[in-house]
Amino acid sequence: MNCGALGLPSPLFPNAHLSSANSNSVSAEDANHLVMVKPTITLPHHKWRLLIAYDGTHYAGWQFQVSPPTIQCIVQKALVQITKLEREDLHFVGASRTDKGVHAWGQVAHFITPFNYDSLETIHAALNGLLPSDIRVREISAAMPEFHARFSAKSKVYHYKIFNDSIMDPFQRHYAYHSVYKLNTAAMREAAKQFIGKHDFSAFVNASRNDRVLDPVKTIFRFDVIEMGALLQLEVEGSGFLYRQVRNMVALLLQIGKEAIPPDIVPKILLARDRRELAKYALSAPPHGLCLVAVKYKEEHLLLPLGSPTTSFGMHHTVSKCKLPFY
């Protein structure tokens, strides 16, 4: 299969090697046998970065699957319709594979086309015109060839909301977990600080899916507990997160906030490196309180390629003359 930059199959010739019959073969050796690799021609392509927000209530997470529908599936379907490319040719990748029911304000994704765009406002408007109202593309921009939505990320920021009152705010029911227990926020802050730093988070990961490479060592840069009246917002930024790691950390903080266990339980569970140790004290917090707020990259990864169109933030419509009076 012909590959372009980043080792991706060419969208123009997905099944062709594009090497002449007289080309010299190059040998490559793997662990078991010698294989012959023909040199290939690198074809130009253009990479595009999307900033996406979505309400995850009615979706089975981000990762592609047709039924039940996922965010990646819905956005990719719209891209196929607009670009007239096959799904495999788009190489559509998201920064974070959020779970079922989890929301996002700052999901980042990229896709590839064999052609350039003069302006991005039209495709931006077309995308949001095809997408359901609970999924919005906030920005679309050109991306450098080396940019990768997932592997270029240097950190991710998640917020988890807890509504701490005897009566639930009905307007928060899809976006905040309801705790009727009065939480000790000082104890939660003390415990949250003990997550900061580089740790093995094996005790805070659920059984990993087959398509996820498990690296249990992650760095937490900050973990804040912010009070906004009855609403508590837990803000965590890290180099990366394991499957359900944030929800498991929040679940433990909830138990500490209820004063069922002391804050100094955190180092003990981290050192155990065993999910069963956490299970003695807490189960995962529900997904609807969690939101992916931002994915951060190095400045050089966000530069626009030379000759690329300007970033689209959406078009504002204006009316030059009001034809109907307001009453």
Coordinates of C-alpha atoms in Angstrom, one line a residue:
M1 CA 0.0 0.0 0.0
N2 CA 1.4 3.4 -1.0
C3 CA 2.2 5.6 2.0
G4 CA 2.6 9.3 2.2
A5 CA 4.0 11.4 5.1
L6 CA 3.5 9.9 8.5
G7 CA 3.3 6.5 6.9
L8 CA -0.4 7.0 5.9
P9 CA -1.9 5.4 2.8
S10 CA -2.3 7.8 0.0
P11 CA -5.9 9.0 -0.5
L12 CA -5.2 9.2 -4.3
F13 CA -3.9 5.7 -4.7
P14 CA -5.1 3.6 -1.7
N15 CA -4.2 0.3 -3.2
A16 CA -1.2 1.1 -5.4
H17 CA 2.5 0.7 -4.7
L18 CA 3.4 3.2 -7.5
S19 CA 6.9 1.7 -7.9
S20 CA 8.2 0.7 -11.3
A21 CA 9.0 -2.9 -12.2
N22 CA 12.6 -2.1 -12.6
S23 CA 12.9 -0.4 -9.1
N24 CA 15.5 -2.0 -6.8
S25 CA 13.8 -3.8 -3.9
V26 CA 15.0 -2.9 -0.4
S27 CA 15.2 -5.6 2.2
A28 CA 13.9 -5.1 5.7
E29 CA 14.2 -7.6 8.6
D30 CA 11.6 -8.2 11.3
A31 CA 11.9 -10.5 14.3
N32 CA 11.1 -13.7 12.3
H33 CA 11.9 -13.3 8.6
L34 CA 13.3 -11.2 5.8
V35 CA 10.7 -9.3 3.8
M36 CA 11.1 -7.3 0.5
V37 CA 9.9 -3.8 0.6
K38 CA 9.5 -1.8 -2.6
P39 CA 10.3 1.9 -2.6
T40 CA 7.2 4.1 -2.8
I41 CA 6.4 7.6 -4.1
T42 CA 5.3 10.1 -1.5
L43 CA 2.2 12.0 -2.7
P44 CA 1.2 15.4 -1.3
H45 CA -1.7 15.7 1.1
H46 CA -3.2 18.4 3.2
K47 CA -4.0 18.0 6.9
W48 CA -6.9 19.8 8.7
R49 CA -7.4 20.3 12.4
L50 CA -10.9 20.4 14.0
L51 CA -11.9 21.8 17.4
I52 CA -15.1 20.0 18.4
A53 CA -17.7 20.4 21.2
Y54 CA -20.4 17.8 22.0
D55 CA -23.0 16.7 24.4
G56 CA -22.2 13.1 24.9
T57 CA -25.6 12.2 26.5
H58 CA -26.9 10.2 23.5
Y59 CA -23.7 8.8 22.2
A60 CA -21.6 5.7 22.8
G61 CA -18.4 7.7 23.3
W62 CA -16.0 9.0 20.7
Q63 CA -14.4 5.9 19.2
F64 CA -15.8 4.8 15.8
Q65 CA -18.6 2.3 15.7
V66 CA -21.8 2.5 13.7
S67 CA -24.4 1.2 16.2
P68 CA -25.0 2.6 18.7
P69 CA -23.6 5.8 17.1
T70 CA -20.5 7.5 18.3
I71 CA -19.2 11.1 17.9
Q72 CA -16.4 10.0 15.5
C73 CA -18.9 8.1 13.4
I74 CA -21.2 11.0 13.1
V75 CA -18.5 13.6 12.3
Q76 CA -16.8 11.3 9.9
K77 CA -20.0 10.6 8.0
A78 CA -20.4 14.4 7.5
L79 CA -16.8 14.7 6.3
V80 CA -17.3 11.9 3.8
Q81 CA -20.4 13.6 2.4
I82 CA -18.6 17.0 2.1
T83 CA -15.2 15.8 0.8
K84 CA -16.5 13.0 -1.4
L85 CA -13.6 10.8 0.0
E86 CA -13.9 7.3 1.4
R87 CA -13.8 7.0 5.2
E88 CA -10.4 5.1 5.0
D89 CA -8.9 8.0 3.0
L90 CA -9.7 10.7 5.5
H91 CA -7.6 9.1 8.3
F92 CA -9.9 10.9 10.8
V93 CA -8.3 10.7 14.3
G94 CA -9.4 12.3 17.7
A95 CA -7.1 13.4 20.5
S96 CA -9.1 11.6 23.3
R97 CA -11.4 8.6 23.1
T98 CA -14.0 9.9 25.5
D99 CA -16.3 7.2 27.0
K100 CA -20.1 6.8 26.6
G101 CA -22.0 9.8 28.1
V102 CA -18.8 11.9 28.5
H103 CA -19.0 15.5 27.1
A104 CA -16.4 17.7 25.4
W105 CA -15.8 21.4 24.9
G106 CA -12.3 21.1 23.4
Q107 CA -11.9 17.7 21.6
V108 CA -9.3 18.0 18.8
A109 CA -9.3 15.9 15.7
H110 CA -7.6 15.9 12.3
F111 CA -8.3 14.5 8.8
I112 CA -6.4 14.4 5.5
T113 CA -7.4 15.4 1.9
P114 CA -5.5 15.1 -1.3
F115 CA -6.6 18.7 -2.2
N116 CA -6.3 22.1 -0.6
Y117 CA -9.0 24.6 0.3
D118 CA -9.0 28.3 -0.6
S119 CA -11.3 29.1 2.3
L120 CA -12.4 27.1 5.3
E121 CA -15.6 29.0 6.1
T122 CA -17.7 27.2 3.6
I123 CA -16.7 23.6 4.7
H124 CA -17.1 24.8 8.3
A125 CA -20.6 25.9 7.7
A126 CA -21.4 22.8 5.7
L127 CA -20.1 20.5 8.5
N128 CA -22.2 22.1 11.2
G129 CA -25.2 22.1 8.8
L130 CA -25.0 18.3 8.5
L131 CA -24.1 17.6 12.1
P132 CA -26.9 17.2 14.8
S133 CA -27.3 20.2 17.1
D134 CA -25.5 18.4 20.0
I135 CA -22.2 18.2 18.0
R136 CA -20.5 21.4 16.9
V137 CA -17.2 22.1 15.1
R138 CA -16.0 25.2 16.8
E139 CA -12.9 25.8 14.7
I140 CA -11.3 24.4 11.6
S141 CA -7.7 25.1 10.5
A142 CA -4.9 23.8 8.4
A143 CA -2.3 21.8 10.2
M144 CA 1.4 21.1 9.7
P145 CA 2.2 17.6 8.2
E146 CA 3.8 16.5 11.5
F147 CA 0.8 17.4 13.6
H148 CA -1.2 14.5 15.1
A149 CA -4.3 15.1 17.2
R150 CA -3.5 12.3 19.6
F151 CA 0.3 11.8 19.6
S152 CA 1.3 15.5 19.5
A153 CA -0.8 16.4 22.6
K154 CA 1.3 17.5 25.6
S155 CA -1.5 17.6 28.1
K156 CA -5.3 17.2 28.4
V157 CA -7.7 19.1 30.8
Y158 CA -10.8 17.5 32.2
H159 CA -13.5 19.0 34.4
Y160 CA -15.8 16.9 36.6
K161 CA -18.9 18.7 38.0
I162 CA -20.7 17.7 41.2
F163 CA -23.9 19.4 42.3
N164 CA -23.7 19.3 46.1
D165 CA -27.2 20.1 47.5
S166 CA -30.2 18.2 48.8
I167 CA -32.2 19.1 45.7
M168 CA -30.7 18.6 42.2
D169 CA -30.8 21.5 39.8
P170 CA -32.8 20.1 36.8
F171 CA -30.7 22.2 34.4
Q172 CA -27.5 20.5 35.6
R173 CA -28.8 16.9 35.5
H174 CA -27.0 15.9 32.3
Y175 CA -23.7 17.6 33.2
A176 CA -23.2 17.2 36.9
Y177 CA -23.2 14.3 39.4
H178 CA -25.7 14.9 42.2
S179 CA -24.3 14.4 45.8
V180 CA -26.9 14.7 48.6
Y181 CA -24.1 14.3 51.1
K182 CA -22.5 17.5 52.3
L183 CA -18.9 17.2 51.0
N184 CA -15.8 18.3 52.9
T185 CA -14.1 20.2 50.2
A186 CA -11.0 20.9 52.3
A187 CA -10.4 17.2 52.6
M188 CA -11.0 16.7 48.9
R189 CA -8.4 19.4 48.1
E190 CA -5.8 17.8 50.4
A191 CA -6.4 14.4 48.7
A192 CA -6.3 15.9 45.2
K193 CA -2.9 17.4 45.7
Q194 CA -1.5 13.9 46.4
F195 CA -2.3 12.9 42.8
I196 CA 0.0 15.6 41.4
G197 CA 3.3 14.4 40.0
K198 CA 4.4 11.4 38.1
H199 CA 2.8 8.2 39.3
D200 CA 1.9 4.6 38.2
F201 CA -1.9 4.8 38.0
S202 CA -2.5 1.1 37.6
A203 CA -4.9 1.1 40.6
F204 CA -7.0 3.7 38.8
V205 CA -7.5 2.1 35.4
N206 CA -10.4 -0.2 34.4
A207 CA -9.8 -3.2 32.2
S208 CA -8.3 -1.6 29.1
R209 CA -9.9 -2.1 25.7
N210 CA -8.0 -4.2 23.2
D211 CA -7.2 -1.2 21.0
R212 CA -5.6 0.8 23.8
V213 CA -1.9 0.6 24.6
L214 CA -1.6 0.6 28.4
D215 CA 1.2 2.8 29.9
P216 CA 0.3 3.2 33.6
V217 CA 2.8 6.0 34.3
K218 CA 1.2 9.4 33.9
T219 CA 2.0 12.9 35.1
I220 CA -0.7 15.1 36.8
F221 CA 0.2 18.8 36.6
R222 CA -2.7 20.1 38.6
F223 CA -5.8 18.9 40.4
D224 CA -8.1 21.7 41.7
V225 CA -11.4 21.6 43.6
I226 CA -13.3 24.8 42.9
E227 CA -16.5 25.8 44.7
M228 CA -19.1 27.7 42.8
G229 CA -22.0 27.8 45.2
A230 CA -23.6 24.4 45.2
L231 CA -21.5 23.4 42.2
L232 CA -18.1 21.8 42.7
Q233 CA -15.8 21.7 39.7
L234 CA -12.9 19.3 39.9
E235 CA -10.3 20.3 37.3
V236 CA -7.4 18.0 36.4
E237 CA -4.7 18.4 33.9
G238 CA -2.3 15.6 33.0
S239 CA 0.1 14.3 30.3
G240 CA -2.5 11.7 29.5
F241 CA -5.1 9.5 31.2
L242 CA -5.8 5.8 31.4
Y243 CA -9.3 4.3 30.6
R244 CA -11.7 5.8 33.2
Q245 CA -8.8 7.1 35.3
V246 CA -10.4 10.5 35.9
R247 CA -13.7 9.0 36.9
N248 CA -11.9 6.7 39.3
M249 CA -9.9 9.5 40.9
V250 CA -13.1 11.5 41.3
A251 CA -14.9 8.6 42.9
L252 CA -12.2 8.3 45.5
L253 CA -12.4 12.1 46.2
L254 CA -16.1 11.8 46.7
Q255 CA -15.6 9.2 49.4
I256 CA -13.0 11.4 51.0
G257 CA -15.4 14.3 50.8
K258 CA -18.1 12.3 52.5
E259 CA -15.5 11.6 55.3
A260 CA -15.8 7.9 54.8
I261 CA -12.0 7.6 54.4
P262 CA -9.1 10.0 55.1
P263 CA -7.2 12.0 52.5
D264 CA -4.0 10.1 53.1
I265 CA -5.5 7.0 51.6
V266 CA -4.4 8.2 48.1
P267 CA -0.7 7.4 48.4
K268 CA -1.5 3.9 49.7
I269 CA -3.8 3.1 46.8
L270 CA -1.2 4.5 44.3
L271 CA 1.5 2.4 45.7
A272 CA -0.7 -0.8 45.6
R273 CA -0.8 -0.5 41.7
D274 CA -3.8 -2.8 41.9
R275 CA -7.4 -1.9 40.8
R276 CA -8.7 -4.2 43.5
E277 CA -7.3 -1.9 46.2
L278 CA -9.3 1.1 44.9
A279 CA -12.4 -1.1 44.6
K280 CA -12.4 -1.6 48.4
Y281 CA -13.2 2.1 48.8
A282 CA -14.9 3.4 45.6
L283 CA -16.5 2.6 42.3
S284 CA -16.2 4.8 39.1
A285 CA -18.1 8.1 39.2
P286 CA -20.8 8.3 36.5
P287 CA -19.8 9.6 33.1
H288 CA -22.2 12.5 32.7
G289 CA -20.3 14.8 35.1
L290 CA -17.1 14.6 33.0
C291 CA -16.1 17.0 30.2
L292 CA -12.9 17.1 28.1
V293 CA -12.2 20.9 28.2
A294 CA -9.0 21.3 26.4
V295 CA -6.1 19.5 24.6
K296 CA -2.8 21.4 24.7
Y297 CA 0.0 21.3 22.2
K298 CA 3.4 22.9 21.7
E299 CA 3.2 26.2 19.8
E300 CA 5.1 24.8 16.8
H301 CA 2.4 22.1 16.3
L302 CA -0.3 24.8 16.0
L303 CA 1.5 26.8 13.3
L304 CA -0.3 27.2 9.9
P305 CA 1.5 25.8 6.9
L306 CA 2.6 28.3 4.3
G307 CA 0.0 29.1 1.7
S308 CA -2.8 27.7 3.8
P309 CA -6.2 29.4 4.3
T310 CA -6.9 31.3 7.5
T311 CA -8.5 29.5 10.5
S312 CA -12.3 29.5 10.4
F313 CA -14.2 30.3 13.6
G314 CA -17.6 30.3 11.9
M315 CA -19.3 33.0 9.9
H316 CA -21.4 35.8 11.4
H317 CA -24.4 36.9 9.5
T318 CA -25.5 40.5 9.3
V319 CA -28.7 42.3 8.2
S320 CA -28.1 45.6 6.5
K321 CA -31.7 46.8 6.9
C322 CA -34.4 45.5 9.1
K323 CA -37.6 45.0 7.1
L324 CA -39.9 44.2 10.0
P325 CA -40.4 46.5 13.0
F326 CA -39.9 45.1 16.5
Y327 CA -42.9 45.2 18.8

